[in-house]
XYZ file of C-alpha atoms in Angstrom:
367
model
C -60.280 -3.614 26.614
C -58.133 -1.529 24.280
C -59.978 1.110 22.289
C -60.155 0.106 18.586
C -58.933 3.605 17.727
C -55.734 2.946 19.717
C -55.352 -0.463 18.036
C -55.516 1.153 14.645
C -53.006 3.816 15.633
C -50.630 1.165 16.934
C -50.844 -0.758 13.672
C -50.173 2.389 11.668
C -47.190 3.244 13.873
C -45.789 -0.267 13.539
C -46.317 -0.176 9.793
C -44.595 3.206 9.545
C -41.655 1.972 11.641
C -41.312 -1.123 9.479
C -41.419 1.027 6.337
C -38.785 3.395 7.722
C -36.504 0.471 8.541
C -37.094 -1.066 5.098
C -36.215 2.247 3.455
C -33.028 2.497 5.534
C -32.000 -1.042 4.614
C -32.688 -0.333 0.933
C -30.582 2.825 1.067
C -27.713 1.084 2.877
C -27.810 -1.951 0.584
C -26.881 0.222 -2.401
C -23.378 0.714 -1.026
C -22.710 -2.961 -0.210
C -21.575 -3.980 -3.697
C -19.368 -0.878 -3.909
C -17.355 -1.915 -0.853
C -14.127 -3.826 -1.656
C -14.926 -6.572 0.859
C -17.956 -8.797 1.361
C -20.588 -6.958 3.430
C -24.083 -7.423 4.806
C -26.717 -5.652 6.884
C -27.844 -7.904 9.731
C -30.229 -7.609 12.655
C -29.960 -8.630 16.282
C -31.445 -12.067 15.550
C -28.728 -12.908 12.971
C -31.038 -12.413 9.997
C -29.416 -10.963 6.876
C -31.554 -8.137 5.481
C -29.233 -7.250 2.597
C -25.838 -8.479 1.420
C -23.273 -8.070 -1.331
C -23.309 -10.636 -4.134
C -20.274 -12.554 -2.865
C -21.555 -13.212 0.658
C -23.342 -16.457 -0.205
C -20.500 -17.882 -2.305
C -18.027 -17.117 0.458
C -20.076 -18.964 3.070
C -21.073 -15.909 5.116
C -24.808 -16.231 4.482
C -26.977 -19.339 4.518
C -30.751 -19.211 4.069
C -30.903 -15.484 4.873
C -29.052 -15.981 8.143
C -25.434 -15.623 9.248
C -23.827 -18.943 8.409
C -20.956 -19.056 10.908
C -21.552 -19.762 14.603
C -18.548 -17.574 15.482
C -19.968 -14.615 13.573
C -23.356 -15.047 15.256
C -21.639 -14.921 18.649
C -19.784 -11.789 17.566
C -23.060 -10.207 16.443
C -24.649 -10.830 19.842
C -21.601 -9.301 21.516
C -21.909 -6.175 19.351
C -25.564 -5.705 20.280
C -24.796 -6.300 23.951
C -21.913 -3.823 24.086
C -23.288 -1.389 21.480
C -19.870 -0.892 19.875
C -17.847 -2.181 16.938
C -16.159 -5.562 17.407
C -13.854 -7.570 15.117
C -12.524 -11.124 15.065
C -10.500 -13.384 12.768
C -12.428 -16.530 11.868
C -12.098 -19.499 9.526
C -15.126 -19.902 7.269
C -16.173 -22.950 5.258
C -17.144 -21.938 1.743
C -20.380 -23.324 0.346
C -19.843 -26.464 -1.707
C -17.756 -29.486 -0.821
C -15.045 -28.729 -3.396
C -14.350 -25.236 -2.051
C -11.797 -24.786 0.673
C -11.913 -22.855 3.905
C -10.748 -19.273 4.015
C -9.623 -16.880 6.705
C -11.553 -13.662 7.224
C -11.402 -10.662 9.526
C -15.009 -9.974 10.512
C -15.961 -6.513 11.700
C -19.484 -5.758 12.874
C -20.546 -2.182 13.621
C -23.924 -1.208 15.123
C -26.133 1.052 13.007
C -28.967 1.358 15.537
C -30.626 -0.787 18.203
C -31.620 -3.450 15.668
C -29.297 -3.214 12.656
C -25.558 -3.740 12.204
C -23.120 -3.632 9.291
C -20.923 -6.706 8.860
C -17.757 -6.488 6.715
C -15.613 -9.546 5.955
C -12.032 -8.937 4.805
C -10.363 -11.877 3.038
C -7.039 -12.532 4.789
C -5.801 -15.113 2.260
C -3.806 -12.577 0.214
C -2.430 -10.976 3.364
C -1.297 -14.380 4.626
C 0.271 -15.168 1.245
C 2.202 -11.893 1.226
C 3.377 -12.530 4.773
C 4.611 -15.972 3.721
C 6.446 -14.427 0.747
C 8.079 -11.827 2.991
C 9.081 -14.454 5.538
C 10.585 -16.693 2.848
C 12.386 -13.709 1.331
C 13.929 -12.714 4.659
C 14.970 -16.323 5.290
C 16.568 -16.558 1.835
C 18.389 -13.236 2.218
C 19.700 -14.279 5.626
C 20.935 -17.568 4.202
C 22.561 -15.963 1.154
C 24.309 -13.260 3.194
C 25.497 -15.735 5.788
C 27.749 -17.536 3.293
C 30.035 -14.625 2.279
C 29.970 -13.107 5.771
C 30.960 -16.442 7.308
C 33.695 -16.884 4.711
C 35.070 -13.419 5.453
C 35.182 -14.206 9.151
C 37.120 -17.442 8.584
C 39.498 -15.804 6.117
C 40.176 -12.965 8.535
C 41.119 -15.516 11.190
C 43.351 -17.297 8.667
C 45.123 -14.037 7.784
C 45.694 -13.333 11.438
C 47.149 -16.809 11.999
C 49.419 -16.582 8.919
C 50.695 -13.069 9.496
C 54.331 -14.187 9.107
C 53.727 -16.074 5.832
C 53.420 -13.444 3.103
C 52.271 -15.914 0.430
C 49.513 -17.286 2.624
C 48.412 -13.792 3.564
C 48.202 -12.844 -0.118
C 46.212 -15.981 -0.871
C 43.717 -15.369 1.927
C 43.334 -11.676 1.154
C 42.616 -12.449 -2.512
C 39.886 -14.834 -1.353
C 38.559 -12.106 0.914
C 38.298 -9.775 -2.065
C 36.238 -12.381 -3.918
C 33.841 -12.714 -0.988
C 33.596 -8.932 -0.630
C 32.705 -8.681 -4.329
C 30.058 -11.365 -3.879
C 28.622 -9.574 -0.852
C 28.639 -6.248 -2.699
C 26.874 -7.809 -5.680
C 24.245 -9.313 -3.390
C 23.542 -5.986 -1.699
C 23.429 -4.151 -5.046
C 20.947 -6.658 -6.456
C 18.795 -6.456 -3.314
C 18.670 -2.676 -3.653
C 17.850 -2.959 -7.374
C 15.102 -5.512 -6.668
C 13.547 -3.300 -3.980
C 13.526 -0.375 -6.410
C 11.798 -2.223 -9.247
C 9.274 -3.680 -6.773
C 8.478 -0.291 -5.206
C 5.095 1.413 -5.060
C 6.108 3.856 -7.820
C 8.614 1.888 -9.936
C 8.466 4.195 -12.997
C 8.962 7.675 -11.599
C 11.412 8.698 -14.334
C 9.570 7.519 -17.420
C 10.446 8.862 -20.844
C 10.866 7.551 -24.401
C 14.067 5.441 -24.405
C 15.990 4.650 -27.581
C 16.546 0.890 -27.910
C 19.889 1.220 -29.744
C 21.221 3.430 -26.956
C 20.328 1.086 -24.084
C 21.857 -1.839 -25.996
C 25.078 0.142 -26.444
C 25.177 1.113 -22.770
C 24.514 -2.445 -21.577
C 27.241 -3.850 -23.836
C 29.707 -1.229 -22.558
C 28.804 -2.057 -18.939
C 29.737 -5.728 -19.463
C 32.775 -5.123 -21.701
C 35.435 -5.859 -19.056
C 33.775 -9.138 -17.993
C 33.600 -10.231 -21.648
C 37.247 -9.355 -22.319
C 38.401 -11.327 -19.277
C 36.908 -14.483 -20.811
C 37.777 -13.680 -24.400
C 34.068 -13.497 -25.303
C 32.871 -11.395 -28.210
C 29.598 -9.573 -27.581
C 28.228 -9.199 -31.109
C 25.425 -6.705 -31.692
C 23.291 -7.203 -34.799
C 23.592 -4.611 -37.563
C 20.218 -2.914 -37.203
C 19.058 -2.335 -33.636
C 17.464 1.035 -34.419
C 13.993 -0.390 -33.987
C 12.400 2.517 -32.132
C 11.780 3.571 -28.561
C 10.321 2.142 -25.363
C 8.437 4.337 -22.906
C 9.894 3.698 -19.486
C 12.687 4.115 -16.977
C 16.064 4.105 -18.751
C 17.989 2.959 -15.659
C 15.702 -0.020 -15.130
C 15.873 -1.034 -18.780
C 19.681 -0.816 -18.650
C 19.790 -2.967 -15.522
C 17.545 -5.637 -17.067
C 19.522 -5.875 -20.323
C 22.883 -5.696 -18.529
C 21.802 -8.578 -16.292
C 20.962 -10.748 -19.301
C 24.235 -9.968 -21.079
C 26.209 -10.471 -17.850
C 24.548 -13.865 -17.309
C 25.298 -14.862 -20.891
C 28.969 -14.010 -20.379
C 29.161 -15.805 -17.018
C 27.707 -19.054 -18.291
C 29.390 -19.126 -21.726
C 32.720 -20.935 -22.234
C 35.817 -18.839 -22.809
C 36.507 -17.570 -26.330
C 32.904 -17.918 -27.501
C 30.306 -15.438 -28.639
C 27.274 -13.731 -27.108
C 24.750 -12.250 -29.523
C 22.530 -9.221 -28.887
C 19.784 -8.269 -31.322
C 16.577 -6.266 -31.589
C 13.575 -6.235 -33.850
C 10.156 -4.667 -34.057
C 7.126 -6.867 -34.565
C 4.116 -4.599 -35.165
C 3.719 -2.669 -31.894
C 6.111 -4.851 -29.891
C 9.867 -4.371 -29.572
C 11.946 -7.461 -28.841
C 15.521 -7.417 -27.526
C 17.240 -10.805 -27.454
C 20.449 -12.106 -25.864
C 21.862 -15.437 -27.045
C 24.687 -17.413 -25.425
C 26.582 -20.646 -26.029
C 26.335 -21.801 -22.441
C 25.295 -25.168 -21.012
C 21.583 -24.507 -21.501
C 18.744 -24.778 -18.998
C 16.832 -28.028 -18.427
C 13.182 -27.777 -19.446
C 11.931 -28.573 -15.941
C 13.888 -25.617 -14.527
C 12.830 -23.013 -17.072
C 9.587 -22.156 -15.277
C 11.489 -21.344 -12.066
C 14.526 -19.380 -13.230
C 12.796 -16.030 -12.632
C 12.207 -16.823 -8.945
C 14.320 -14.976 -6.410
C 17.425 -16.919 -5.330
C 16.613 -19.864 -7.602
C 19.695 -21.391 -9.238
C 19.740 -24.220 -11.769
C 23.189 -25.266 -10.528
C 24.016 -23.766 -7.112
C 27.646 -24.915 -7.245
C 28.202 -23.269 -10.635
C 26.514 -20.076 -9.413
C 28.992 -19.868 -6.543
C 31.847 -20.211 -9.019
C 30.452 -17.457 -11.279
C 29.517 -15.159 -8.400
C 25.807 -15.168 -9.203
C 23.384 -13.834 -6.589
C 20.240 -15.588 -7.826
C 18.437 -12.231 -8.132
C 19.348 -11.095 -11.653
C 16.477 -12.757 -13.514
C 13.988 -11.784 -10.797
C 14.991 -8.166 -11.425
C 14.569 -8.685 -15.176
C 11.067 -10.092 -14.640
C 9.954 -7.122 -12.533
C 11.420 -4.578 -14.938
C 9.475 -6.191 -17.786
C 6.271 -6.217 -15.738
C 6.735 -2.555 -14.802
C 6.902 -1.658 -18.499
C 3.919 -3.772 -19.577
C 6.184 -6.388 -21.134
C 7.528 -9.841 -20.457
C 10.640 -11.990 -20.788
C 10.700 -15.246 -22.742
C 13.355 -17.932 -22.647
C 14.360 -20.580 -25.169
C 16.992 -23.027 -24.036
C 18.264 -26.490 -24.768
C 20.845 -28.371 -22.757
C 24.165 -28.342 -24.582
C 23.099 -25.690 -27.087
C 22.795 -22.500 -25.060
C 19.952 -20.115 -24.299
C 18.147 -17.109 -25.738
C 16.367 -14.609 -23.510
C 13.993 -12.172 -25.181
C 12.699 -8.974 -23.598
C 9.381 -7.857 -25.092
C 8.050 -4.316 -24.600
C 5.270 -2.226 -26.139
C 6.749 0.109 -28.742
C 6.455 3.791 -27.944
C 4.156 5.645 -30.324
C 4.953 9.354 -30.690
C 2.392 11.328 -28.701
C 0.539 8.186 -27.608
C 1.727 8.291 -24.009
C 2.193 5.165 -21.954
C 1.648 2.006 -24.055
C -0.633 -0.880 -23.249
C 0.632 -4.282 -22.163
C 2.226 -6.766 -24.523
C -0.206 -9.440 -25.666
C -0.150 -12.321 -28.068
C 2.878 -14.220 -26.825
């Protein structure tokens, strides 16, 4: 029979061990809500001793136990091997109206009994991968057209080498395709720059009147070729925008260039600016065919064209408005469009006005 003194000592030791473990769990639980991903402290029997607030809503925890059978199996594997293990699993969120989600589960042993489980949501990663895949597919498709045309035209030139008129005709077509290919590559480079990790490396106060003048000059030849007057309103000295001058020039030049491309010959494109409290607005108005209402929500998507056949005729790449959108976002602004079929369109860039000494402005609000 065990001595009562030893029984008492055993109880005290067990109590002390339990208290030590409870203190460790309490200390570890303080960092769970600080972690960017859902996390929990679990034991070898799949009980959850502490968890971040989002674990239950995300379906990781149910009645103080690990909810997923796959995660339980992973937990047993961790305790058997005594090393960190990870696995991608599909988890059913709690509630019938909530969908499944993909997670990368990593479980790391803390000691013989406890482990730390971290669940990384893969939904955003999958979405970005889908966007990249679609972008690559679109680029490949868009580049294939001018490259294929150049190949066919080169063969035609070779076959018609004795017919000077035919050679001239084919070479002029080749120049058109080369221009289209060059424009596509230039826009891809511009888009990659405005979507970069540090899109505003060269930020400074930029005078609105100056960027309007530069953008109008950049599109002057295209306007003259169609007999289009680019009319700038009398007072565009509305202040400054804090940002990257090159990006702002590209965005405004794209809008004016589009207005010229889609306007009939011998018409007018208007460019104006105004200041509304702490917001500067730069608008470009054309007399083009207008944009159907159902297409207006998509025109800022990469490679989207309202009329693909007309875009081929005008040499459009389908990237210009996507660049405009990203430039606006980089500067805390946005781009609005008003358009009616048969009456033309007005695009308005909206940016926070630069306040002297105030540094980088806040985002535009109150659309």
